Short mmCIF file of C-alpha atoms in Angstrom, two decimals:
data_model
loop_
_atom_site.label_atom_id
_atom_site.label_comp_id
_atom_site.label_asym_id
_atom_site.label_seq_id
_atom_site.Cartn_x
_atom_site.Cartn_y
_atom_site.Cartn_z
CA MET A 1 -3.46 44.85 -1.71
CA ALA A 2 -2.73 45.77 -5.31
CA HIS A 3 -1.75 43.01 -7.70
CA THR A 4 1.77 44.41 -8.09
CA GLU A 5 2.32 44.43 -4.32
CA ARG A 6 1.37 40.76 -4.03
CA GLN A 7 3.70 39.86 -6.87
CA ASN A 8 6.56 41.52 -5.02
CA ALA A 9 5.62 40.19 -1.62
CA GLY A 10 8.61 37.91 -1.08
CA PRO A 11 11.98 36.81 -2.31
CA ASP A 12 10.34 34.18 -4.50
CA PRO A 13 7.14 35.74 -5.79
CA ARG A 14 4.75 33.34 -7.45
CA PRO A 15 1.54 33.86 -9.34
CA ALA A 16 -1.38 33.68 -6.93
CA THR A 17 -3.44 31.63 -9.35
CA ARG A 18 -1.52 28.36 -9.32
CA VAL A 19 -3.80 25.38 -8.78
CA ARG A 20 -2.56 22.00 -7.63
CA PRO A 21 -4.51 19.03 -6.40
CA MET A 22 -5.11 18.63 -2.66
CA PHE A 23 -7.01 15.96 -0.83
CA HIS A 24 -8.76 16.06 2.52
CA ARG A 25 -10.94 13.35 4.02
CA VAL A 26 -12.37 12.47 7.41
CA LEU A 27 -13.04 8.76 7.43
CA HIS A 28 -13.96 5.94 9.73
CA ALA A 29 -10.90 3.84 10.49
CA ASP A 30 -11.87 0.63 8.74
CA PRO A 31 -10.35 -1.11 5.72
CA GLN A 32 -13.33 -0.50 3.42
CA GLU A 33 -13.27 3.26 4.00
CA VAL A 34 -9.49 3.30 3.64
CA ARG A 35 -9.90 1.58 0.28
CA ARG A 36 -12.51 4.13 -0.80
CA ALA A 37 -10.34 7.08 0.23
CA LEU A 38 -7.35 5.66 -1.67
CA THR A 39 -9.42 5.09 -4.80
CA ASP A 40 -10.68 8.68 -4.72
CA LEU A 41 -7.20 9.98 -4.00
CA ARG A 42 -5.81 8.10 -6.97
CA ALA A 43 -8.36 9.75 -9.26
CA ARG A 44 -7.49 13.17 -7.80
CA PHE A 45 -3.72 12.95 -8.28
CA ALA A 46 -3.53 10.84 -11.44
CA PRO A 47 -3.57 13.86 -13.77
CA ALA A 48 -0.67 15.51 -11.91
CA ILE A 49 1.94 12.86 -11.03
CA THR A 50 3.47 9.78 -12.68
CA ALA A 51 2.01 6.30 -12.18
CA ASP A 52 5.16 5.39 -10.27
CA THR A 53 4.75 8.27 -7.80
CA LEU A 54 1.05 7.53 -7.45
CA GLY A 55 1.81 3.89 -6.64
CA ARG A 56 4.28 4.91 -3.93
CA LEU A 57 1.87 7.45 -2.44
CA GLU A 58 -0.98 4.99 -2.39
CA LEU A 59 1.13 2.25 -0.82
CA VAL A 60 2.49 4.39 2.01
CA LEU A 61 -0.95 5.85 2.81
CA ALA A 62 -2.48 2.37 2.78
CA GLU A 63 0.14 1.18 5.27
CA VAL A 64 -0.35 4.16 7.60
CA MET A 65 -4.16 4.14 7.51
CA ASN A 66 -4.43 0.37 7.85
CA ASN A 67 -2.22 0.61 10.93
CA VAL A 68 -4.62 3.17 12.39
CA ALA A 69 -7.58 0.95 11.55
CA GLU A 70 -5.95 -2.17 12.93
CA HIS A 71 -4.21 -0.89 16.03
CA SER A 72 -4.98 2.66 17.08
CA ALA A 73 -8.73 2.70 16.52
CA THR A 74 -9.30 -0.70 18.12
CA GLN A 75 -8.09 0.16 21.61
CA GLY A 76 -11.50 1.35 22.77
CA VAL A 77 -10.46 4.98 23.03
CA GLY A 78 -11.39 7.77 20.67
CA SER A 79 -14.00 8.16 17.98
CA GLY A 80 -12.69 5.63 15.48
CA ALA A 81 -12.27 8.38 12.92
CA MET A 82 -9.12 9.62 11.23
CA HIS A 83 -8.22 12.66 9.19
CA LEU A 84 -6.17 12.55 6.03
CA CYS A 85 -4.70 15.53 4.21
CA ILE A 86 -2.37 15.63 1.20
CA VAL A 87 -0.96 18.76 -0.35
CA MET A 88 1.19 18.87 -3.46
CA GLN A 89 4.08 21.24 -2.83
CA ASP A 90 7.34 22.00 -4.60
CA GLY A 91 9.32 19.73 -2.27
CA GLY A 92 6.97 16.75 -2.45
CA LEU A 93 3.54 15.47 -1.58
CA SER A 94 3.04 16.55 2.02
CA CYS A 95 0.82 14.11 3.91
CA ALA A 96 -0.70 14.28 7.38
CA ILE A 97 -2.78 11.62 9.10
CA THR A 98 -4.27 12.18 12.53
CA ASP A 99 -6.50 10.07 14.76
CA ASP A 100 -7.67 10.05 18.37
CA GLY A 101 -6.92 6.41 19.10
CA GLY A 102 -4.21 4.82 21.21
CA LYS A 103 -0.70 6.23 21.23
CA LEU A 104 1.70 5.13 18.52
CA PRO A 105 4.40 2.88 20.03
CA ALA A 106 7.81 4.59 19.86
CA ASP A 107 9.26 1.50 18.21
CA CYS A 108 7.38 2.19 14.97
CA LEU A 109 9.45 5.30 14.29
CA LYS A 110 12.87 3.84 15.05
CA PRO A 111 14.84 2.91 11.94
CA ARG A 112 13.51 -0.40 10.74
CA ASN A 113 15.06 -3.37 9.06
CA LEU A 114 13.13 -5.98 7.22
CA PRO A 115 11.97 -8.85 9.41
CA ALA A 116 14.48 -11.69 9.25
CA ILE A 117 13.78 -13.79 6.18
CA ASP A 118 14.03 -17.40 7.24
CA PRO A 119 13.21 -19.46 4.13
CA LEU A 120 11.83 -22.24 6.31
CA ASP A 121 9.60 -19.95 8.31
CA LEU A 122 8.85 -16.81 6.31
CA PRO A 123 7.55 -13.78 8.21
CA GLU A 124 3.95 -12.95 7.32
CA GLY A 125 3.99 -9.45 8.78
CA GLY A 126 6.25 -6.68 10.04
CA PHE A 127 6.68 -5.06 6.64
CA GLY A 128 4.41 -2.04 7.13
CA TRP A 129 6.67 0.39 8.97
CA PHE A 130 9.66 -0.69 6.91
CA LEU A 131 7.74 0.32 3.78
CA ILE A 132 6.53 3.57 5.35
CA GLN A 133 10.07 4.55 6.35
CA GLY A 134 11.49 3.60 2.97
CA LEU A 135 8.94 5.47 0.87
CA THR A 136 8.79 8.73 2.83
CA GLN A 137 10.97 11.67 3.74
CA SER A 138 10.81 13.82 6.87
CA LEU A 139 8.66 11.32 8.73
CA CYS A 140 7.57 12.85 12.02
CA TYR A 141 5.12 12.13 14.80
CA TYR A 142 3.49 14.28 17.45
CA ARG A 143 1.14 13.25 20.22
CA GLU A 144 -1.21 16.18 20.86
CA ASP A 145 -3.25 15.42 24.00
CA HIS A 146 -5.41 12.60 22.67
CA ARG A 147 -4.43 12.73 19.02
CA ASN A 148 -1.78 10.98 16.99
CA CYS A 149 -0.36 13.26 14.31
CA LEU A 150 1.86 11.67 11.69
CA ALA A 151 3.33 13.70 8.84
CA PHE A 152 5.73 12.99 6.01
CA THR A 153 6.61 13.83 2.44
CA VAL A 154 6.52 11.59 -0.61
CA PRO A 155 8.86 12.81 -3.36
CA TYR A 156 7.18 13.07 -6.73
CA GLN A 157 7.83 13.19 -10.44
CA GLN A 158 5.45 15.58 -12.12
CA LEU A 159 3.63 14.60 -15.28
CA SER A 160 4.85 16.83 -18.06
CA MET B 1 -15.70 -13.38 -1.44
CA PRO B 2 -12.48 -12.74 -3.38
CA LYS B 3 -12.91 -13.59 -7.05
CA LEU B 4 -10.55 -16.37 -8.11
CA ILE B 5 -10.97 -18.11 -11.45
CA ILE B 6 -9.54 -21.63 -11.49
CA ASN B 7 -8.35 -23.40 -14.64
CA GLU B 8 -7.06 -26.83 -13.74
CA THR B 9 -5.22 -29.26 -15.99
CA GLU B 10 -3.54 -32.53 -15.15
CA ALA B 11 -0.15 -30.90 -14.78
CA GLN B 12 -0.94 -27.64 -13.01
CA MET B 13 -3.49 -25.22 -11.70
CA VAL B 14 -3.82 -21.70 -13.06
CA VAL B 15 -5.61 -19.30 -10.73
CA ILE B 16 -6.61 -15.93 -12.16
CA VAL B 17 -6.92 -13.32 -9.42
CA ASP B 18 -9.92 -11.32 -10.60
CA GLU B 19 -9.54 -8.52 -8.06
CA ALA B 20 -8.14 -5.04 -8.65
CA ARG B 21 -6.85 -4.74 -5.07
CA ILE B 22 -5.35 -7.19 -2.59
CA ASP B 23 -5.48 -4.95 0.47
CA ALA B 24 -6.45 -5.05 4.15
CA ALA B 25 -10.14 -5.08 3.21
CA ILE B 26 -9.79 -8.47 1.56
CA ALA B 27 -6.46 -10.00 2.61
CA THR B 28 -7.74 -12.49 5.19
CA ARG B 29 -10.52 -13.88 2.98
CA PHE B 30 -8.15 -13.93 0.01
CA LYS B 31 -5.61 -15.92 2.02
CA ASP B 32 -8.17 -18.44 3.31
CA ARG B 33 -9.77 -18.99 -0.11
CA LEU B 34 -6.51 -19.29 -2.03
CA ARG B 35 -4.99 -21.58 0.57
CA GLU B 36 -8.01 -23.85 0.36
CA ILE B 37 -7.68 -23.97 -3.45
CA VAL B 38 -3.96 -24.71 -3.61
CA LEU B 39 -4.12 -27.30 -0.83
CA ARG B 40 -6.96 -29.13 -2.55
CA GLY B 41 -5.07 -29.15 -5.87
CA ARG B 42 -1.76 -30.53 -4.65
CA LYS B 43 -0.09 -29.58 -7.93
CA PRO B 44 2.04 -26.70 -9.23
CA VAL B 45 0.21 -23.37 -9.09
CA GLN B 46 0.45 -20.44 -11.44
CA LEU B 47 -1.16 -17.31 -10.08
CA ASP B 48 -2.18 -14.86 -12.80
CA MET B 49 -1.82 -11.41 -11.22
CA ARG B 50 -2.44 -9.25 -14.28
CA ARG B 51 -5.69 -7.82 -12.98
CA VAL B 52 -4.27 -6.82 -9.60
CA ASP B 53 -3.41 -3.15 -9.68
CA PHE B 54 -2.65 -2.61 -6.01
CA MET B 55 -1.31 -4.70 -3.13
CA ASP B 56 -0.25 -3.62 0.36
CA SER B 57 1.68 -5.44 3.10
CA SER B 58 -1.42 -7.29 4.26
CA GLY B 59 -1.79 -8.64 0.72
CA LEU B 60 1.87 -9.62 0.76
CA GLY B 61 1.32 -11.38 4.09
CA ALA B 62 -1.51 -13.35 2.50
CA MET B 63 0.76 -14.43 -0.38
CA ILE B 64 3.43 -15.54 2.08
CA ALA B 65 0.91 -17.51 4.11
CA VAL B 66 -0.24 -19.33 0.95
CA ARG B 67 3.36 -20.08 -0.03
CA LYS B 68 3.97 -21.52 3.44
CA ALA B 69 0.85 -23.67 3.20
CA LEU B 70 2.15 -25.38 0.06
CA PRO B 71 4.72 -28.17 0.34
CA GLU B 72 8.13 -26.67 -0.45
CA ALA B 73 8.62 -28.84 -3.52
CA LEU B 74 5.45 -27.57 -5.19
CA PRO B 75 6.07 -24.51 -7.38
CA LEU B 76 4.01 -21.34 -6.92
CA VAL B 77 4.61 -18.93 -9.80
CA LEU B 78 3.29 -15.37 -9.58
CA ASP B 79 2.77 -14.33 -13.17
CA GLY B 80 2.01 -10.94 -14.70
CA LEU B 81 2.83 -8.71 -11.75
CA THR B 82 1.85 -5.08 -12.40
CA PRO B 83 4.37 -2.40 -11.33
CA ASN B 84 2.53 -1.56 -8.07
CA VAL B 85 2.51 -5.20 -7.02
CA GLU B 86 6.06 -5.89 -8.14
CA ARG B 87 7.24 -2.91 -6.07
CA VAL B 88 5.98 -4.45 -2.82
CA PHE B 89 7.80 -7.72 -3.51
CA ARG B 90 10.98 -5.88 -4.47
CA LEU B 91 11.06 -3.42 -1.53
CA THR B 92 10.52 -6.23 0.99
CA ARG B 93 13.09 -8.50 -0.75
CA MET B 94 10.36 -11.08 -1.23
CA ASP B 95 11.20 -11.05 -4.94
CA GLY B 96 14.04 -13.39 -3.97
CA VAL B 97 11.73 -15.79 -2.17
CA PHE B 98 8.91 -16.02 -4.70
CA ASP B 99 9.12 -17.02 -8.34
CA ILE B 100 7.75 -13.77 -9.79
CA ARG B 101 7.26 -12.78 -13.42
CA PRO B 102 6.51 -9.08 -13.82
CA VAL B 103 4.50 -7.92 -16.85
CA ALA B 104 6.69 -6.99 -19.82
CA THR B 105 6.11 -3.23 -19.74
CA GLN B 106 7.99 -2.02 -16.70
CA GLN B 107 7.70 1.58 -15.61
CA GLU B 108 10.71 1.63 -13.33
#
């Protein structure tokens, strides 16, 4: 295909040379490897997005991957590995996390409130999915045979 | 072992959290160690959080467990929260439960 044809290939032609950071990792579902992946991911995206966006991205991915490490990968099924992929697109940072552990309970995806805050008996957990739902857009889940597939978008502010 | 630097005076105990991340990899040990420290001290605690650049919900859970371990009358001040750490407290409404002091330069 000639260069001019590619340029005119759609209603919104874009230069074919645009480079944006992506991140892909296959990791063992344990907290140390999650920490390592997040540290590397931070270095990858730091030049492209604001510190605020980076903090939100890192928090939501930590919550999702720690859930996989804590619940899905500990049920004695699957390889104990998970796949992480992040792509920076015009509409946001598109993230996908898949693993072959136990099925995600349907409850996790239902709209969440904060756990009841009783000052005399504060909740020590139950914040994870609330944070995930609050920090993401287009959160969706698909169970493909023996795999959990979770995808969502994190809106971003680009560094100028 | 989580790195916690303790400076104790008669009136209070200042604990510097010398860890960049309070996450699932460290939360349980962090909780156990800090709880042991504050329970031994039995005096107001100021937690210097300036060096903590990232905290997730397991880290928050550890903080809540430590707060619950202290007698209600004993203050626990979280000082120098970086924006990433402050965000977790704010989004979970725990900023109303804890006495938190974010660092001066806020990004949000």
